[in-house]
């Protein structure tokens, strides 16, 4: 008598599926009996058919390879697997071991005839397609909820969920405070400390459109091949809930979030904005470089330097085209150079640099670096490198006995500036940027036509 192996699978452990497993089993056993086979073994598993690494499948392969039975019985092809490749692999293995097979419910699928084999190919491809439509169906139902403004995930801080709609709770005022603190210039790091949270979660709060009355859909999905979360397009819909934050305030925060990354440390590494990190507005805030959007050409076009305060409507300083400001500053420096930096000769006396102020500067630099790190502006590696460099500089200064401190003569400095500027037009843009950052301490923009340059003379 032929020995039969029965393979059964349901995708979840829910009660209805368990019932389905019992039904599958009973029907299959009846089938085996009707064919006159004896039962060799049953492999049962609860696992999605898309999982190609499932244990039951591995056991099945092993059993087929060791040829301990004659007939493979499965309830339907889709139970055997949802991935065509898997199904074909199992069937090929079975053929190789001279094991015949039968589908209990699809009596046209079997290894008895050429027709049965052909049908297997067709149904296997259908099984795979059905599997992708099921996940699409679930996803489109979720989207339908989102488009109507319902909230389907775990509610964020400040909200509860009632009947799939967000409702503000007692933490709502924390959210108001976090948004307004950030808008008033407080760093994420400091806000995080105050609320005993990590910077990342403050960042998530500031970026969450739910607070402005929206719900989002997408953003992340599970990759079919790697089974890992990957980023995907996110759509935002008007929510049914009441906002905690005014839309204008929310948008101002988004603009600020995209601008605050500017730090002098980072700006050295790109050559887009030669004056990055050293231009500031008369109002005290930094200028940063930004590409403006050209409506006609539908693209980001001309680059400008603009005051950080303009984005939060705290300042009305004009936007200055990047080339315009850079050319003007460079021309001024060249003029100084031609003039032998004569205006500096009035302070002819050699200035002593005392260690104390140097150390103080390094300590300031250290705290700025820590701030840049806690605000996520620099990587941990960069942070550690910078800190150890600063620490060693400090220890060198502390070890030097104070009277014999390096003297920098103004004339030496002038010579250095002039030689740097003589080479200016011959070097790459990134080098030009370094030269400007060595010579200039600060460019203060007074208006579109005038600015003040402070040189790096200690
Ligand atoms: Zn300003």
JSON list of C-alpha atoms in Angstrom, two decimals, residues 284-445:
[
{"chain": "A", "resi": 284, "resn": "UNK", "atom": "CA", "xyz": [22.15, 88.82, 15.70]},
{"chain": "A", "resi": 285, "resn": "UNK", "atom": "CA", "xyz": [20.93, 85.65, 14.02]},
{"chain": "A", "resi": 286, "resn": "UNK", "atom": "CA", "xyz": [22.97, 83.70, 11.50]},
{"chain": "A", "resi": 287, "resn": "UNK", "atom": "CA", "xyz": [22.52, 83.87, 7.76]},
{"chain": "A", "resi": 288, "resn": "UNK", "atom": "CA", "xyz": [22.20, 80.55, 6.00]},
{"chain": "A", "resi": 289, "resn": "UNK", "atom": "CA", "xyz": [22.31, 79.52, 2.36]},
{"chain": "A", "resi": 290, "resn": "UNK", "atom": "CA", "xyz": [19.17, 78.32, 0.63]},
{"chain": "A", "resi": 291, "resn": "UNK", "atom": "CA", "xyz": [18.06, 77.59, -2.91]},
{"chain": "A", "resi": 292, "resn": "UNK", "atom": "CA", "xyz": [14.91, 79.48, -3.86]},
{"chain": "A", "resi": 293, "resn": "UNK", "atom": "CA", "xyz": [12.07, 77.91, -5.79]},
{"chain": "A", "resi": 294, "resn": "UNK", "atom": "CA", "xyz": [11.51, 79.21, -9.29]},
{"chain": "A", "resi": 295, "resn": "UNK", "atom": "CA", "xyz": [7.82, 78.87, -10.13]},
{"chain": "A", "resi": 296, "resn": "UNK", "atom": "CA", "xyz": [8.29, 79.33, -13.88]},
{"chain": "A", "resi": 297, "resn": "UNK", "atom": "CA", "xyz": [10.97, 76.71, -14.25]},
{"chain": "A", "resi": 298, "resn": "UNK", "atom": "CA", "xyz": [9.37, 74.48, -11.61]},
{"chain": "A", "resi": 299, "resn": "UNK", "atom": "CA", "xyz": [12.71, 73.96, -9.98]},
{"chain": "A", "resi": 300, "resn": "UNK", "atom": "CA", "xyz": [14.93, 75.20, -7.21]},
{"chain": "A", "resi": 301, "resn": "UNK", "atom": "CA", "xyz": [17.07, 77.79, -8.85]},
{"chain": "A", "resi": 302, "resn": "UNK", "atom": "CA", "xyz": [19.05, 80.67, -7.49]},
{"chain": "A", "resi": 303, "resn": "UNK", "atom": "CA", "xyz": [20.75, 80.38, -4.14]},
{"chain": "A", "resi": 304, "resn": "UNK", "atom": "CA", "xyz": [20.41, 83.06, -1.49]},
{"chain": "A", "resi": 305, "resn": "UNK", "atom": "CA", "xyz": [21.81, 83.93, 1.87]},
{"chain": "A", "resi": 306, "resn": "UNK", "atom": "CA", "xyz": [18.99, 84.75, 4.25]},
{"chain": "A", "resi": 307, "resn": "UNK", "atom": "CA", "xyz": [18.61, 85.55, 7.91]},
{"chain": "A", "resi": 308, "resn": "UNK", "atom": "CA", "xyz": [17.38, 82.70, 10.11]},
{"chain": "A", "resi": 309, "resn": "UNK", "atom": "CA", "xyz": [14.91, 85.16, 11.61]},
{"chain": "A", "resi": 310, "resn": "UNK", "atom": "CA", "xyz": [13.10, 85.67, 8.28]},
{"chain": "A", "resi": 311, "resn": "UNK", "atom": "CA", "xyz": [11.65, 82.18, 8.38]},
{"chain": "A", "resi": 312, "resn": "UNK", "atom": "CA", "xyz": [9.94, 82.83, 11.70]},
{"chain": "A", "resi": 313, "resn": "UNK", "atom": "CA", "xyz": [9.03, 86.39, 10.73]},
{"chain": "A", "resi": 314, "resn": "UNK", "atom": "CA", "xyz": [11.25, 87.83, 13.47]},
{"chain": "A", "resi": 315, "resn": "UNK", "atom": "CA", "xyz": [13.43, 89.70, 11.01]},
{"chain": "A", "resi": 316, "resn": "UNK", "atom": "CA", "xyz": [12.87, 91.39, 7.65]},
{"chain": "A", "resi": 317, "resn": "UNK", "atom": "CA", "xyz": [16.42, 91.37, 6.33]},
{"chain": "A", "resi": 318, "resn": "UNK", "atom": "CA", "xyz": [16.58, 90.94, 2.54]},
{"chain": "A", "resi": 319, "resn": "UNK", "atom": "CA", "xyz": [17.61, 87.69, 0.85]},
{"chain": "A", "resi": 320, "resn": "UNK", "atom": "CA", "xyz": [20.96, 88.24, -0.84]},
{"chain": "A", "resi": 321, "resn": "UNK", "atom": "CA", "xyz": [21.97, 86.22, -3.91]},
{"chain": "A", "resi": 322, "resn": "UNK", "atom": "CA", "xyz": [24.89, 83.99, -2.97]},
{"chain": "A", "resi": 323, "resn": "UNK", "atom": "CA", "xyz": [27.15, 85.16, -5.80]},
{"chain": "A", "resi": 324, "resn": "UNK", "atom": "CA", "xyz": [26.43, 88.81, -5.05]},
{"chain": "A", "resi": 325, "resn": "UNK", "atom": "CA", "xyz": [27.47, 88.65, -1.40]},
{"chain": "A", "resi": 326, "resn": "UNK", "atom": "CA", "xyz": [30.43, 86.36, -1.99]},
{"chain": "A", "resi": 327, "resn": "UNK", "atom": "CA", "xyz": [31.82, 88.48, -4.82]},
{"chain": "A", "resi": 328, "resn": "UNK", "atom": "CA", "xyz": [31.45, 91.65, -2.79]},
{"chain": "A", "resi": 329, "resn": "UNK", "atom": "CA", "xyz": [33.21, 90.15, 0.23]},
{"chain": "A", "resi": 330, "resn": "UNK", "atom": "CA", "xyz": [36.03, 88.70, -1.88]},
{"chain": "A", "resi": 331, "resn": "UNK", "atom": "CA", "xyz": [36.47, 92.01, -3.73]},
{"chain": "A", "resi": 332, "resn": "UNK", "atom": "CA", "xyz": [36.76, 93.84, -0.41]},
{"chain": "A", "resi": 333, "resn": "UNK", "atom": "CA", "xyz": [39.39, 91.41, 0.85]},
{"chain": "A", "resi": 334, "resn": "UNK", "atom": "CA", "xyz": [41.38, 91.75, -2.36]},
{"chain": "A", "resi": 335, "resn": "UNK", "atom": "CA", "xyz": [41.24, 95.51, -2.00]},
{"chain": "A", "resi": 336, "resn": "UNK", "atom": "CA", "xyz": [42.59, 95.22, 1.55]},
{"chain": "A", "resi": 337, "resn": "UNK", "atom": "CA", "xyz": [45.31, 92.92, 0.29]},
{"chain": "A", "resi": 338, "resn": "UNK", "atom": "CA", "xyz": [46.38, 95.33, -2.45]},
{"chain": "A", "resi": 339, "resn": "UNK", "atom": "CA", "xyz": [46.43, 98.01, 0.16]},
{"chain": "A", "resi": 340, "resn": "UNK", "atom": "CA", "xyz": [48.71, 95.80, 2.28]},
{"chain": "A", "resi": 341, "resn": "UNK", "atom": "CA", "xyz": [46.01, 95.71, 4.96]},
{"chain": "A", "resi": 342, "resn": "UNK", "atom": "CA", "xyz": [47.22, 99.18, 5.88]},
{"chain": "A", "resi": 343, "resn": "UNK", "atom": "CA", "xyz": [44.28, 99.86, 8.18]},
{"chain": "A", "resi": 344, "resn": "UNK", "atom": "CA", "xyz": [45.69, 97.21, 10.48]},
{"chain": "A", "resi": 345, "resn": "UNK", "atom": "CA", "xyz": [49.03, 98.96, 10.88]},
{"chain": "A", "resi": 346, "resn": "UNK", "atom": "CA", "xyz": [47.55, 101.42, 13.34]},
{"chain": "A", "resi": 347, "resn": "UNK", "atom": "CA", "xyz": [47.61, 98.64, 15.92]},
{"chain": "A", "resi": 348, "resn": "UNK", "atom": "CA", "xyz": [51.28, 98.05, 15.32]},
{"chain": "A", "resi": 349, "resn": "UNK", "atom": "CA", "xyz": [52.06, 96.82, 18.79]},
{"chain": "A", "resi": 350, "resn": "UNK", "atom": "CA", "xyz": [52.51, 93.10, 18.99]},
{"chain": "A", "resi": 351, "resn": "UNK", "atom": "CA", "xyz": [49.65, 91.58, 20.79]},
{"chain": "A", "resi": 352, "resn": "UNK", "atom": "CA", "xyz": [50.34, 88.94, 23.36]},
{"chain": "A", "resi": 353, "resn": "UNK", "atom": "CA", "xyz": [48.07, 86.01, 23.37]},
{"chain": "A", "resi": 354, "resn": "UNK", "atom": "CA", "xyz": [47.60, 84.74, 26.83]},
{"chain": "A", "resi": 355, "resn": "UNK", "atom": "CA", "xyz": [46.82, 81.16, 27.47]},
{"chain": "A", "resi": 356, "resn": "UNK", "atom": "CA", "xyz": [43.84, 81.94, 29.59]},
{"chain": "A", "resi": 357, "resn": "UNK", "atom": "CA", "xyz": [41.79, 83.43, 26.77]},
{"chain": "A", "resi": 358, "resn": "UNK", "atom": "CA", "xyz": [42.92, 80.69, 24.40]},
{"chain": "A", "resi": 359, "resn": "UNK", "atom": "CA", "xyz": [41.81, 78.03, 26.83]},
{"chain": "A", "resi": 360, "resn": "UNK", "atom": "CA", "xyz": [38.56, 79.87, 27.35]},
{"chain": "A", "resi": 361, "resn": "UNK", "atom": "CA", "xyz": [37.99, 79.84, 23.57]},
{"chain": "A", "resi": 362, "resn": "UNK", "atom": "CA", "xyz": [38.69, 76.13, 23.42]},
{"chain": "A", "resi": 363, "resn": "UNK", "atom": "CA", "xyz": [36.25, 75.51, 26.25]},
{"chain": "A", "resi": 364, "resn": "UNK", "atom": "CA", "xyz": [33.61, 77.47, 24.35]},
{"chain": "A", "resi": 365, "resn": "UNK", "atom": "CA", "xyz": [34.37, 75.43, 21.26]},
{"chain": "A", "resi": 366, "resn": "UNK", "atom": "CA", "xyz": [34.00, 72.30, 23.34]},
{"chain": "A", "resi": 367, "resn": "UNK", "atom": "CA", "xyz": [30.57, 73.27, 24.59]},
{"chain": "A", "resi": 368, "resn": "UNK", "atom": "CA", "xyz": [29.47, 74.19, 21.04]},
{"chain": "A", "resi": 369, "resn": "UNK", "atom": "CA", "xyz": [30.63, 70.76, 19.88]},
{"chain": "A", "resi": 370, "resn": "UNK", "atom": "CA", "xyz": [28.67, 69.06, 22.64]},
{"chain": "A", "resi": 371, "resn": "UNK", "atom": "CA", "xyz": [25.64, 71.09, 21.64]},
{"chain": "A", "resi": 372, "resn": "UNK", "atom": "CA", "xyz": [26.08, 70.18, 17.97]},
{"chain": "A", "resi": 373, "resn": "UNK", "atom": "CA", "xyz": [26.22, 66.54, 18.95]},
{"chain": "A", "resi": 374, "resn": "UNK", "atom": "CA", "xyz": [23.20, 66.61, 21.22]},
{"chain": "A", "resi": 375, "resn": "UNK", "atom": "CA", "xyz": [21.27, 68.46, 18.52]},
{"chain": "A", "resi": 376, "resn": "UNK", "atom": "CA", "xyz": [22.17, 65.64, 16.12]},
{"chain": "A", "resi": 377, "resn": "UNK", "atom": "CA", "xyz": [24.14, 67.96, 13.84]},
{"chain": "A", "resi": 378, "resn": "UNK", "atom": "CA", "xyz": [27.30, 65.89, 13.88]},
{"chain": "A", "resi": 379, "resn": "UNK", "atom": "CA", "xyz": [27.93, 62.18, 14.02]},
{"chain": "A", "resi": 380, "resn": "UNK", "atom": "CA", "xyz": [29.24, 60.43, 17.10]},
{"chain": "A", "resi": 381, "resn": "UNK", "atom": "CA", "xyz": [32.54, 59.69, 15.34]},
{"chain": "A", "resi": 382, "resn": "UNK", "atom": "CA", "xyz": [33.07, 63.33, 14.41]},
{"chain": "A", "resi": 383, "resn": "UNK", "atom": "CA", "xyz": [32.08, 64.36, 17.90]},
{"chain": "A", "resi": 384, "resn": "UNK", "atom": "CA", "xyz": [34.61, 62.06, 19.57]},
{"chain": "A", "resi": 385, "resn": "UNK", "atom": "CA", "xyz": [37.36, 63.18, 17.17]},
{"chain": "A", "resi": 386, "resn": "UNK", "atom": "CA", "xyz": [36.66, 66.86, 17.79]},
{"chain": "A", "resi": 387, "resn": "UNK", "atom": "CA", "xyz": [36.44, 66.49, 21.55]},
{"chain": "A", "resi": 388, "resn": "UNK", "atom": "CA", "xyz": [39.71, 64.58, 21.82]},
{"chain": "A", "resi": 389, "resn": "UNK", "atom": "CA", "xyz": [41.42, 67.18, 19.59]},
{"chain": "A", "resi": 390, "resn": "UNK", "atom": "CA", "xyz": [40.13, 70.03, 21.75]},
{"chain": "A", "resi": 391, "resn": "UNK", "atom": "CA", "xyz": [41.12, 68.25, 24.94]},
{"chain": "A", "resi": 392, "resn": "UNK", "atom": "CA", "xyz": [44.67, 67.68, 23.76]},
{"chain": "A", "resi": 393, "resn": "UNK", "atom": "CA", "xyz": [44.97, 71.33, 22.66]},
{"chain": "A", "resi": 394, "resn": "UNK", "atom": "CA", "xyz": [43.81, 72.42, 26.10]},
{"chain": "A", "resi": 395, "resn": "UNK", "atom": "CA", "xyz": [46.29, 70.16, 27.88]},
{"chain": "A", "resi": 396, "resn": "UNK", "atom": "CA", "xyz": [49.14, 71.48, 25.70]},
{"chain": "A", "resi": 397, "resn": "UNK", "atom": "CA", "xyz": [48.22, 75.07, 26.58]},
{"chain": "A", "resi": 398, "resn": "UNK", "atom": "CA", "xyz": [47.93, 74.25, 30.25]},
{"chain": "A", "resi": 399, "resn": "UNK", "atom": "CA", "xyz": [51.37, 72.65, 30.28]},
{"chain": "A", "resi": 400, "resn": "UNK", "atom": "CA", "xyz": [53.13, 75.67, 28.74]},
{"chain": "A", "resi": 401, "resn": "UNK", "atom": "CA", "xyz": [54.43, 78.09, 31.38]},
{"chain": "A", "resi": 402, "resn": "UNK", "atom": "CA", "xyz": [52.52, 81.29, 30.95]},
{"chain": "A", "resi": 403, "resn": "UNK", "atom": "CA", "xyz": [55.07, 84.08, 30.18]},
{"chain": "A", "resi": 404, "resn": "UNK", "atom": "CA", "xyz": [56.56, 82.61, 27.01]},
{"chain": "A", "resi": 405, "resn": "UNK", "atom": "CA", "xyz": [53.39, 82.50, 24.99]},
{"chain": "A", "resi": 406, "resn": "UNK", "atom": "CA", "xyz": [53.45, 82.59, 21.24]},
{"chain": "A", "resi": 407, "resn": "UNK", "atom": "CA", "xyz": [53.38, 86.08, 19.87]},
{"chain": "A", "resi": 408, "resn": "UNK", "atom": "CA", "xyz": [51.74, 86.70, 16.56]},
{"chain": "A", "resi": 409, "resn": "UNK", "atom": "CA", "xyz": [52.87, 89.81, 14.91]},
{"chain": "A", "resi": 410, "resn": "UNK", "atom": "CA", "xyz": [50.39, 91.75, 12.88]},
{"chain": "A", "resi": 411, "resn": "UNK", "atom": "CA", "xyz": [52.89, 91.91, 10.05]},
{"chain": "A", "resi": 412, "resn": "UNK", "atom": "CA", "xyz": [53.21, 88.14, 9.92]},
{"chain": "A", "resi": 413, "resn": "UNK", "atom": "CA", "xyz": [49.49, 87.82, 9.88]},
{"chain": "A", "resi": 414, "resn": "UNK", "atom": "CA", "xyz": [49.19, 90.35, 7.07]},
{"chain": "A", "resi": 415, "resn": "UNK", "atom": "CA", "xyz": [51.78, 88.43, 5.04]},
{"chain": "A", "resi": 416, "resn": "UNK", "atom": "CA", "xyz": [49.82, 85.25, 5.58]},
{"chain": "A", "resi": 417, "resn": "UNK", "atom": "CA", "xyz": [46.54, 86.85, 4.51]},
{"chain": "A", "resi": 418, "resn": "UNK", "atom": "CA", "xyz": [48.12, 88.37, 1.41]},
{"chain": "A", "resi": 419, "resn": "UNK", "atom": "CA", "xyz": [49.71, 85.12, 0.26]},
{"chain": "A", "resi": 420, "resn": "UNK", "atom": "CA", "xyz": [46.42, 83.29, 0.79]},
{"chain": "A", "resi": 421, "resn": "UNK", "atom": "CA", "xyz": [44.54, 85.88, -1.24]},
{"chain": "A", "resi": 422, "resn": "UNK", "atom": "CA", "xyz": [47.15, 85.84, -4.03]},
{"chain": "A", "resi": 423, "resn": "UNK", "atom": "CA", "xyz": [46.37, 82.20, -4.55]},
{"chain": "A", "resi": 424, "resn": "UNK", "atom": "CA", "xyz": [42.64, 82.65, -4.13]},
{"chain": "A", "resi": 425, "resn": "UNK", "atom": "CA", "xyz": [41.62, 82.50, -7.81]},
{"chain": "A", "resi": 426, "resn": "UNK", "atom": "CA", "xyz": [43.84, 79.54, -8.54]},
{"chain": "A", "resi": 427, "resn": "UNK", "atom": "CA", "xyz": [42.36, 77.11, -6.04]},
{"chain": "A", "resi": 428, "resn": "UNK", "atom": "CA", "xyz": [39.20, 74.99, -5.88]},
{"chain": "A", "resi": 429, "resn": "UNK", "atom": "CA", "xyz": [36.06, 76.38, -4.33]},
{"chain": "A", "resi": 430, "resn": "UNK", "atom": "CA", "xyz": [36.37, 74.27, -1.20]},
{"chain": "A", "resi": 431, "resn": "UNK", "atom": "CA", "xyz": [39.90, 75.67, -0.69]},
{"chain": "A", "resi": 432, "resn": "UNK", "atom": "CA", "xyz": [38.57, 79.18, -1.27]},
{"chain": "A", "resi": 433, "resn": "UNK", "atom": "CA", "xyz": [36.09, 78.54, 1.47]},
{"chain": "A", "resi": 434, "resn": "UNK", "atom": "CA", "xyz": [38.88, 77.52, 3.86]},
{"chain": "A", "resi": 435, "resn": "UNK", "atom": "CA", "xyz": [40.83, 80.69, 2.99]},
{"chain": "A", "resi": 436, "resn": "UNK", "atom": "CA", "xyz": [37.81, 82.86, 3.72]},
{"chain": "A", "resi": 437, "resn": "UNK", "atom": "CA", "xyz": [37.18, 81.07, 7.00]},
{"chain": "A", "resi": 438, "resn": "UNK", "atom": "CA", "xyz": [40.82, 81.59, 8.02]},
{"chain": "A", "resi": 439, "resn": "UNK", "atom": "CA", "xyz": [40.82, 85.31, 7.26]},
{"chain": "A", "resi": 440, "resn": "UNK", "atom": "CA", "xyz": [37.29, 86.30, 8.19]},
{"chain": "A", "resi": 441, "resn": "UNK", "atom": "CA", "xyz": [35.90, 86.10, 11.65]},
{"chain": "A", "resi": 442, "resn": "UNK", "atom": "CA", "xyz": [32.47, 87.40, 10.76]},
{"chain": "A", "resi": 443, "resn": "UNK", "atom": "CA", "xyz": [30.58, 89.17, 7.99]},
{"chain": "A", "resi": 444, "resn": "UNK", "atom": "CA", "xyz": [27.76, 91.23, 9.39]},
{"chain": "A", "resi": 445, "resn": "UNK", "atom": "CA", "xyz": [25.11, 92.09, 6.82]}
]
